[in-house]
mmCIF file of C-alpha atoms in Angstrom:
data_model
loop_
_atom_site.group_PDB
_atom_site.id
_atom_site.type_symbol
_atom_site.label_atom_id
_atom_site.label_comp_id
_atom_site.label_asym_id
_atom_site.label_seq_id
_atom_site.Cartn_x
_atom_site.Cartn_y
_atom_site.Cartn_z
ATOM 1 C CA MET A 102 3.733 12.644 25.227
ATOM 2 C CA GLY A 103 6.254 10.825 27.423
ATOM 3 C CA GLU A 104 5.983 7.055 27.833
ATOM 4 C CA LYS A 105 7.716 4.587 30.107
ATOM 5 C CA ASN A 106 9.581 2.894 27.252
ATOM 6 C CA GLY A 107 10.129 5.987 25.158
ATOM 7 C CA GLU A 108 8.294 8.791 23.489
ATOM 8 C CA ARG A 109 5.255 8.776 21.293
ATOM 9 C CA LYS A 110 5.821 10.751 18.126
ATOM 10 C CA GLU A 111 3.006 12.193 16.067
ATOM 11 C CA ILE A 112 3.613 13.001 12.421
ATOM 12 C CA ALA A 113 1.109 14.895 10.300
ATOM 13 C CA LYS A 114 1.689 15.822 6.680
ATOM 14 C CA ALA A 115 2.409 19.524 6.494
ATOM 15 C CA GLY A 116 1.433 21.888 3.722
ATOM 16 C CA LYS A 117 -1.729 22.586 1.790
ATOM 17 C CA LYS A 118 -3.675 20.036 -0.174
ATOM 18 C CA PRO A 119 -2.715 19.567 -3.833
ATOM 19 C CA PRO A 120 -5.019 20.979 -6.540
ATOM 20 C CA LEU A 121 -8.151 18.878 -6.943
ATOM 21 C CA PHE A 122 -7.603 18.121 -10.635
ATOM 22 C CA LYS A 123 -4.108 16.762 -9.883
ATOM 23 C CA SER A 124 -5.485 14.657 -7.031
ATOM 24 C CA VAL A 125 -8.170 13.199 -9.306
ATOM 25 C CA ILE A 126 -5.600 12.250 -11.957
ATOM 26 C CA ALA A 127 -3.218 10.803 -9.359
ATOM 27 C CA LEU A 128 -5.996 8.812 -7.642
ATOM 28 C CA PHE A 129 -7.107 7.450 -11.016
ATOM 29 C CA LEU A 130 -3.576 6.305 -11.850
ATOM 30 C CA TRP A 131 -3.132 4.830 -8.384
ATOM 31 C CA LEU A 132 -6.476 3.083 -7.855
ATOM 32 C CA GLY A 133 -8.450 3.216 -11.089
ATOM 33 C CA MET A 134 -6.601 0.835 -13.400
ATOM 34 C CA VAL A 135 -8.936 -2.123 -12.826
ATOM 35 C CA GLN A 136 -11.906 -0.049 -13.982
ATOM 36 C CA PHE A 137 -9.844 1.391 -16.837
ATOM 37 C CA ASN A 138 -8.957 -2.075 -18.138
ATOM 38 C CA LEU A 139 -12.574 -3.216 -17.910
ATOM 39 C CA GLY A 140 -13.667 -0.072 -19.746
ATOM 40 C CA LEU A 141 -11.220 -0.766 -22.556
ATOM 41 C CA LEU A 142 -12.426 -4.352 -22.921
ATOM 42 C CA VAL A 143 -16.079 -3.299 -23.013
ATOM 43 C CA SER A 144 -15.344 -0.569 -25.578
ATOM 44 C CA ALA A 145 -13.717 -3.177 -27.844
ATOM 45 C CA PHE A 146 -17.168 -4.690 -28.521
ATOM 46 C CA PHE A 147 -18.439 -1.392 -29.930
ATOM 47 C CA LEU A 148 -15.499 -0.675 -32.213
ATOM 48 C CA PRO A 149 -14.818 -2.029 -35.692
ATOM 49 C CA LEU A 150 -13.367 -5.541 -35.509
ATOM 50 C CA ARG A 151 -9.910 -4.546 -36.765
ATOM 51 C CA ILE A 152 -9.613 -1.900 -34.065
ATOM 52 C CA GLY A 153 -11.453 -3.740 -31.307
ATOM 53 C CA ILE A 154 -9.216 -6.786 -31.528
ATOM 54 C CA LEU A 155 -6.160 -4.617 -30.921
ATOM 55 C CA ILE A 156 -7.314 -3.649 -27.424
ATOM 56 C CA PRO A 157 -7.100 -7.113 -25.764
ATOM 57 C CA ALA A 158 -3.892 -7.753 -27.712
ATOM 58 C CA LEU A 159 -2.403 -4.538 -26.299
ATOM 59 C CA LEU A 160 -3.464 -5.459 -22.760
ATOM 60 C CA VAL A 161 -1.875 -8.899 -23.100
ATOM 61 C CA LEU A 162 1.324 -7.258 -24.340
ATOM 62 C CA LEU A 163 1.345 -4.861 -21.375
ATOM 63 C CA ARG A 164 0.882 -7.839 -19.074
ATOM 64 C CA LEU A 165 3.851 -9.700 -20.529
ATOM 65 C CA ILE A 166 6.503 -7.056 -21.115
ATOM 66 C CA PRO A 167 9.074 -6.723 -18.311
ATOM 67 C CA ILE A 168 9.022 -3.677 -16.029
ATOM 68 C CA ASN A 169 12.024 -1.495 -15.300
ATOM 69 C CA ARG A 170 11.806 -0.483 -11.622
ATOM 70 C CA ASN A 171 14.430 2.199 -12.206
ATOM 71 C CA SER A 172 12.644 3.819 -15.143
ATOM 72 C CA LYS A 173 12.946 7.624 -15.114
ATOM 73 C CA PHE A 174 9.413 7.901 -16.489
ATOM 74 C CA GLY A 175 8.177 5.492 -13.816
ATOM 75 C CA SER A 176 9.880 7.526 -11.102
ATOM 76 C CA LYS A 177 8.141 10.679 -12.327
ATOM 77 C CA VAL A 178 4.761 8.915 -12.298
ATOM 78 C CA ALA A 179 5.408 7.574 -8.781
ATOM 79 C CA ARG A 180 6.429 11.010 -7.462
ATOM 80 C CA PHE A 181 3.325 12.585 -9.013
ATOM 81 C CA ILE A 182 1.058 10.010 -7.344
ATOM 82 C CA ALA A 183 2.855 10.221 -3.994
ATOM 83 C CA LYS A 184 2.583 14.004 -3.954
ATOM 84 C CA ASN A 185 -0.973 14.437 -5.199
ATOM 85 C CA ALA A 186 -2.832 11.241 -4.232
ATOM 86 C CA TYR A 187 -1.344 10.511 -0.824
ATOM 87 C CA GLY A 188 -1.652 14.184 0.103
ATOM 88 C CA TYR A 189 -5.393 14.101 -0.650
ATOM 89 C CA PHE A 190 -6.147 12.091 2.507
ATOM 90 C CA PRO A 191 -5.911 13.560 6.035
ATOM 91 C CA VAL A 192 -3.211 11.501 7.736
ATOM 92 C CA THR A 193 -1.568 11.486 11.141
ATOM 93 C CA VAL A 194 0.977 8.795 12.046
ATOM 94 C CA HIS A 195 1.585 8.018 15.731
ATOM 95 C CA ILE A 196 4.900 6.268 16.389
ATOM 96 C CA GLU A 197 5.340 4.677 19.788
ATOM 97 C CA ASP A 198 8.950 4.908 21.021
ATOM 98 C CA GLU A 199 10.710 5.812 17.771
ATOM 99 C CA LYS A 200 14.112 5.356 19.432
ATOM 100 C CA ALA A 201 13.414 1.632 19.776
ATOM 101 C CA PHE A 202 13.774 1.276 16.002
ATOM 102 C CA ASP A 203 17.211 0.373 14.658
ATOM 103 C CA PRO A 204 17.774 1.948 11.198
ATOM 104 C CA ASP A 205 19.951 -1.047 10.245
ATOM 105 C CA GLN A 206 17.309 -3.605 11.249
ATOM 106 C CA ALA A 207 14.602 -4.977 8.957
ATOM 107 C CA TYR A 208 11.100 -5.019 10.478
ATOM 108 C CA VAL A 209 7.809 -6.645 9.541
ATOM 109 C CA PHE A 210 4.946 -4.140 9.788
ATOM 110 C CA GLY A 211 1.638 -5.975 10.212
ATOM 111 C CA TYR A 212 -1.056 -3.526 9.130
ATOM 112 C CA GLU A 213 -4.793 -3.709 9.815
ATOM 113 C CA PRO A 214 -7.551 -3.350 8.753
ATOM 114 C CA HIS A 215 -7.607 -4.164 5.045
ATOM 115 C CA THR A 216 -11.153 -2.852 4.300
ATOM 116 C CA ILE A 217 -11.805 -2.301 0.562
ATOM 117 C CA ILE A 218 -8.148 -1.565 -0.057
ATOM 118 C CA GLY A 219 -5.440 -0.979 2.531
ATOM 119 C CA LEU A 220 -5.061 2.729 1.802
ATOM 120 C CA GLY A 221 -3.543 3.488 5.180
ATOM 121 C CA ALA A 222 -0.600 1.149 4.640
ATOM 122 C CA TRP A 223 0.683 3.435 1.908
ATOM 123 C CA ALA A 224 1.378 6.101 4.536
ATOM 124 C CA LEU A 225 4.202 3.935 5.886
ATOM 125 C CA THR A 226 6.071 3.659 2.585
ATOM 126 C CA ASP A 227 9.180 5.721 2.025
ATOM 127 C CA ARG A 228 7.638 7.522 -0.959
ATOM 128 C CA ALA A 229 4.759 8.817 1.168
ATOM 129 C CA GLY A 230 7.172 10.624 3.465
ATOM 130 C CA TYR A 231 5.142 10.253 6.667
ATOM 131 C CA THR A 232 7.648 8.110 8.566
ATOM 132 C CA PRO A 233 11.373 8.554 9.203
ATOM 133 C CA PHE A 234 12.123 4.914 8.391
ATOM 134 C CA PRO A 235 13.998 4.218 5.137
ATOM 135 C CA LYS A 236 13.809 1.083 3.020
ATOM 136 C CA ILE A 237 10.190 0.084 3.680
ATOM 137 C CA LYS A 238 8.552 -2.074 1.006
ATOM 138 C CA PHE A 239 4.823 -2.707 0.678
ATOM 139 C CA LEU A 240 3.844 -6.294 -0.189
ATOM 140 C CA ALA A 241 0.522 -6.222 -2.033
ATOM 141 C CA SER A 242 -1.790 -8.835 -3.544
ATOM 142 C CA SER A 243 -0.152 -10.778 -6.352
ATOM 143 C CA LEU A 244 -3.307 -10.211 -8.392
ATOM 144 C CA ALA A 245 -2.383 -6.537 -8.812
ATOM 145 C CA PHE A 246 0.804 -7.537 -10.615
ATOM 146 C CA ASN A 247 -1.182 -9.417 -13.252
ATOM 147 C CA ILE A 248 -3.325 -6.421 -14.257
ATOM 148 C CA PRO A 249 -1.987 -4.441 -17.241
ATOM 149 C CA ILE A 250 -0.849 -0.871 -16.509
ATOM 150 C CA MET A 251 -1.640 -1.317 -12.818
ATOM 151 C CA ARG A 252 1.339 -3.658 -12.458
ATOM 152 C CA HIS A 253 3.584 -0.967 -13.941
ATOM 153 C CA ILE A 254 2.334 1.807 -11.683
ATOM 154 C CA TRP A 255 2.403 -0.223 -8.480
ATOM 155 C CA THR A 256 5.895 -1.498 -9.301
ATOM 156 C CA TRP A 257 7.123 2.067 -9.880
ATOM 157 C CA LEU A 258 5.572 2.991 -6.516
ATOM 158 C CA GLY A 259 7.883 0.425 -4.928
ATOM 159 C CA LEU A 260 5.444 -2.428 -4.301
ATOM 160 C CA PHE A 261 6.193 -6.141 -4.500
ATOM 161 C CA PRO A 262 3.886 -9.188 -4.717
ATOM 162 C CA VAL A 263 3.110 -10.719 -1.334
ATOM 163 C CA THR A 264 4.732 -14.107 -1.952
ATOM 164 C CA ARG A 265 7.060 -15.991 0.378
ATOM 165 C CA LYS A 266 9.895 -15.663 -2.142
ATOM 166 C CA SER A 267 9.456 -11.898 -2.394
ATOM 167 C CA PHE A 268 9.019 -11.562 1.384
ATOM 168 C CA VAL A 269 12.255 -13.432 2.137
ATOM 169 C CA LYS A 270 14.172 -11.587 -0.573
ATOM 170 C CA GLN A 271 13.245 -8.148 0.764
ATOM 171 C CA LEU A 272 13.973 -9.003 4.394
ATOM 172 C CA SER A 273 17.275 -10.618 3.415
ATOM 173 C CA ALA A 274 18.215 -7.404 1.610
ATOM 174 C CA GLY A 275 17.646 -5.447 4.822
ATOM 175 C CA ASN A 276 14.337 -3.932 3.722
ATOM 176 C CA SER A 277 11.427 -3.689 6.128
ATOM 177 C CA CYS A 278 8.122 -5.020 4.792
ATOM 178 C CA ILE A 279 4.510 -3.933 5.201
ATOM 179 C CA VAL A 280 1.969 -6.744 5.026
ATOM 180 C CA VAL A 281 -1.810 -6.696 5.424
ATOM 181 C CA PRO A 282 -2.452 -10.190 6.833
ATOM 182 C CA GLY A 283 -6.242 -9.947 6.702
ATOM 183 C CA GLY A 284 -6.062 -9.672 2.938
ATOM 184 C CA MET A 285 -9.021 -9.479 0.614
ATOM 185 C CA GLN A 286 -10.900 -12.139 2.600
ATOM 186 C CA GLU A 287 -11.203 -9.620 5.412
ATOM 187 C CA MET A 288 -13.507 -7.559 3.180
ATOM 188 C CA LEU A 289 -16.205 -10.218 3.633
ATOM 189 C CA TYR A 290 -16.499 -9.184 7.291
ATOM 190 C CA LEU A 291 -16.573 -5.440 6.630
ATOM 191 C CA GLU A 292 -19.282 -3.589 8.586
ATOM 192 C CA PRO A 293 -20.003 0.103 9.210
ATOM 193 C CA ASP A 294 -18.686 1.422 12.528
ATOM 194 C CA SER A 295 -16.788 -1.809 13.242
ATOM 195 C CA GLU A 296 -13.052 -2.439 13.153
ATOM 196 C CA VAL A 297 -12.457 -6.029 12.007
ATOM 197 C CA ALA A 298 -9.091 -7.797 11.874
ATOM 198 C CA PHE A 299 -9.144 -11.256 10.257
ATOM 199 C CA LEU A 300 -6.033 -12.784 11.843
ATOM 200 C CA LYS A 301 -6.999 -16.111 13.415
ATOM 201 C CA SER A 302 -5.722 -18.197 10.492
ATOM 202 C CA ARG A 303 -3.123 -15.698 9.240
ATOM 203 C CA LYS A 304 0.052 -16.594 11.120
ATOM 204 C CA GLY A 305 2.440 -17.152 8.217
ATOM 205 C CA PHE A 306 3.899 -13.653 8.366
ATOM 206 C CA VAL A 307 4.628 -14.126 12.089
ATOM 207 C CA LYS A 308 6.451 -17.416 11.480
ATOM 208 C CA LEU A 309 8.466 -15.887 8.661
ATOM 209 C CA ALA A 310 9.428 -12.882 10.785
ATOM 210 C CA ILE A 311 10.680 -15.255 13.502
ATOM 211 C CA GLU A 312 12.613 -17.341 10.968
ATOM 212 C CA MET A 313 14.279 -14.221 9.555
ATOM 213 C CA GLY A 314 14.941 -12.705 12.980
ATOM 214 C CA CYS A 315 12.912 -9.576 12.189
ATOM 215 C CA PRO A 316 10.873 -7.823 14.916
ATOM 216 C CA LEU A 317 7.126 -7.471 14.359
ATOM 217 C CA VAL A 318 5.558 -4.017 14.436
ATOM 218 C CA PRO A 319 1.747 -3.908 14.834
ATOM 219 C CA VAL A 320 0.071 -1.079 12.926
ATOM 220 C CA PHE A 321 -3.605 -0.096 13.091
ATOM 221 C CA CYS A 322 -5.444 2.544 11.085
ATOM 222 C CA PHE A 323 -8.346 4.238 12.849
ATOM 223 C CA GLY A 324 -11.045 5.790 10.676
ATOM 224 C CA GLN A 325 -10.394 3.818 7.510
ATOM 225 C CA VAL A 326 -13.492 1.634 7.950
ATOM 226 C CA SER A 327 -15.752 4.696 7.982
ATOM 227 C CA ASP A 328 -14.046 6.020 4.846
ATOM 228 C CA SER A 329 -14.439 2.702 3.024
ATOM 229 C CA VAL A 330 -18.016 1.874 4.000
ATOM 230 C CA SER A 331 -19.786 5.202 4.174
ATOM 231 C CA SER A 332 -17.432 7.334 2.035
ATOM 232 C CA THR A 333 -17.059 9.963 4.741
ATOM 233 C CA THR A 334 -14.029 12.186 5.099
ATOM 234 C CA GLU A 335 -13.199 11.392 8.701
ATOM 235 C CA HIS A 336 -9.653 11.813 9.926
ATOM 236 C CA CYS A 337 -7.457 8.708 9.682
ATOM 237 C CA ASP A 338 -4.858 7.877 12.315
ATOM 238 C CA TRP A 339 -2.106 5.281 12.016
ATOM 239 C CA TYR A 340 -0.535 3.861 15.141
ATOM 240 C CA THR A 341 2.707 1.895 15.136
ATOM 241 C CA ASN A 342 4.361 0.172 18.066
ATOM 242 C CA PRO A 343 7.648 -1.762 17.851
ATOM 243 C CA ALA A 344 7.431 -5.284 19.225
ATOM 244 C CA GLN A 345 9.200 -5.314 22.582
ATOM 245 C CA GLU A 346 11.667 -8.065 23.339
ATOM 246 C CA GLU A 347 11.914 -9.561 26.803
#
């Protein structure tokens, strides 16, 4: 549909859904590691002492060992998740005036709402394949990078902790960044049939974008609240609009 400042582009993932069993495995690897770690810790109490004590020791080891972002095994895991987990959700991305984006410019994508977990933000990453923009990094909660196994998987998926140091490093390298400013605190205001954006006291990402000379791109996901609160399978739409300069 034509617009005054450009064209609105709609991108929907083509092709059939992946097999259900692959989607279940991929979703578990992507989102189920917190529950998996808790399950391991609980099971340790019901095992013989010599075996049970090995479980927390193993988890501590997995928390401490360094992660190779360029691991071939990690790349295979990330591709499997991107293909079978991302493809499980019905997604359409609406891009307002795609020509306004400079492929050599780093952007800050401010995504809302967070809900239980910002599932929609993953659609903007380069691995998901929904957008034509290269070099987009997702900055996620630093807590995720302290959870054994989960930190490996999310790192292989191309995520970085949402710290100022990491933010500046990625933008300086010419990478665009996706941030969810509402964060986990936004979950406290989650209500059925309501779209809530907790932004009043979350201006740090705006200041940093100005300091780094990176345009802001507002992104909103419609339908995610219904999916998170009532577990329906409504269609989710993402809408992006490049910040216009005077």
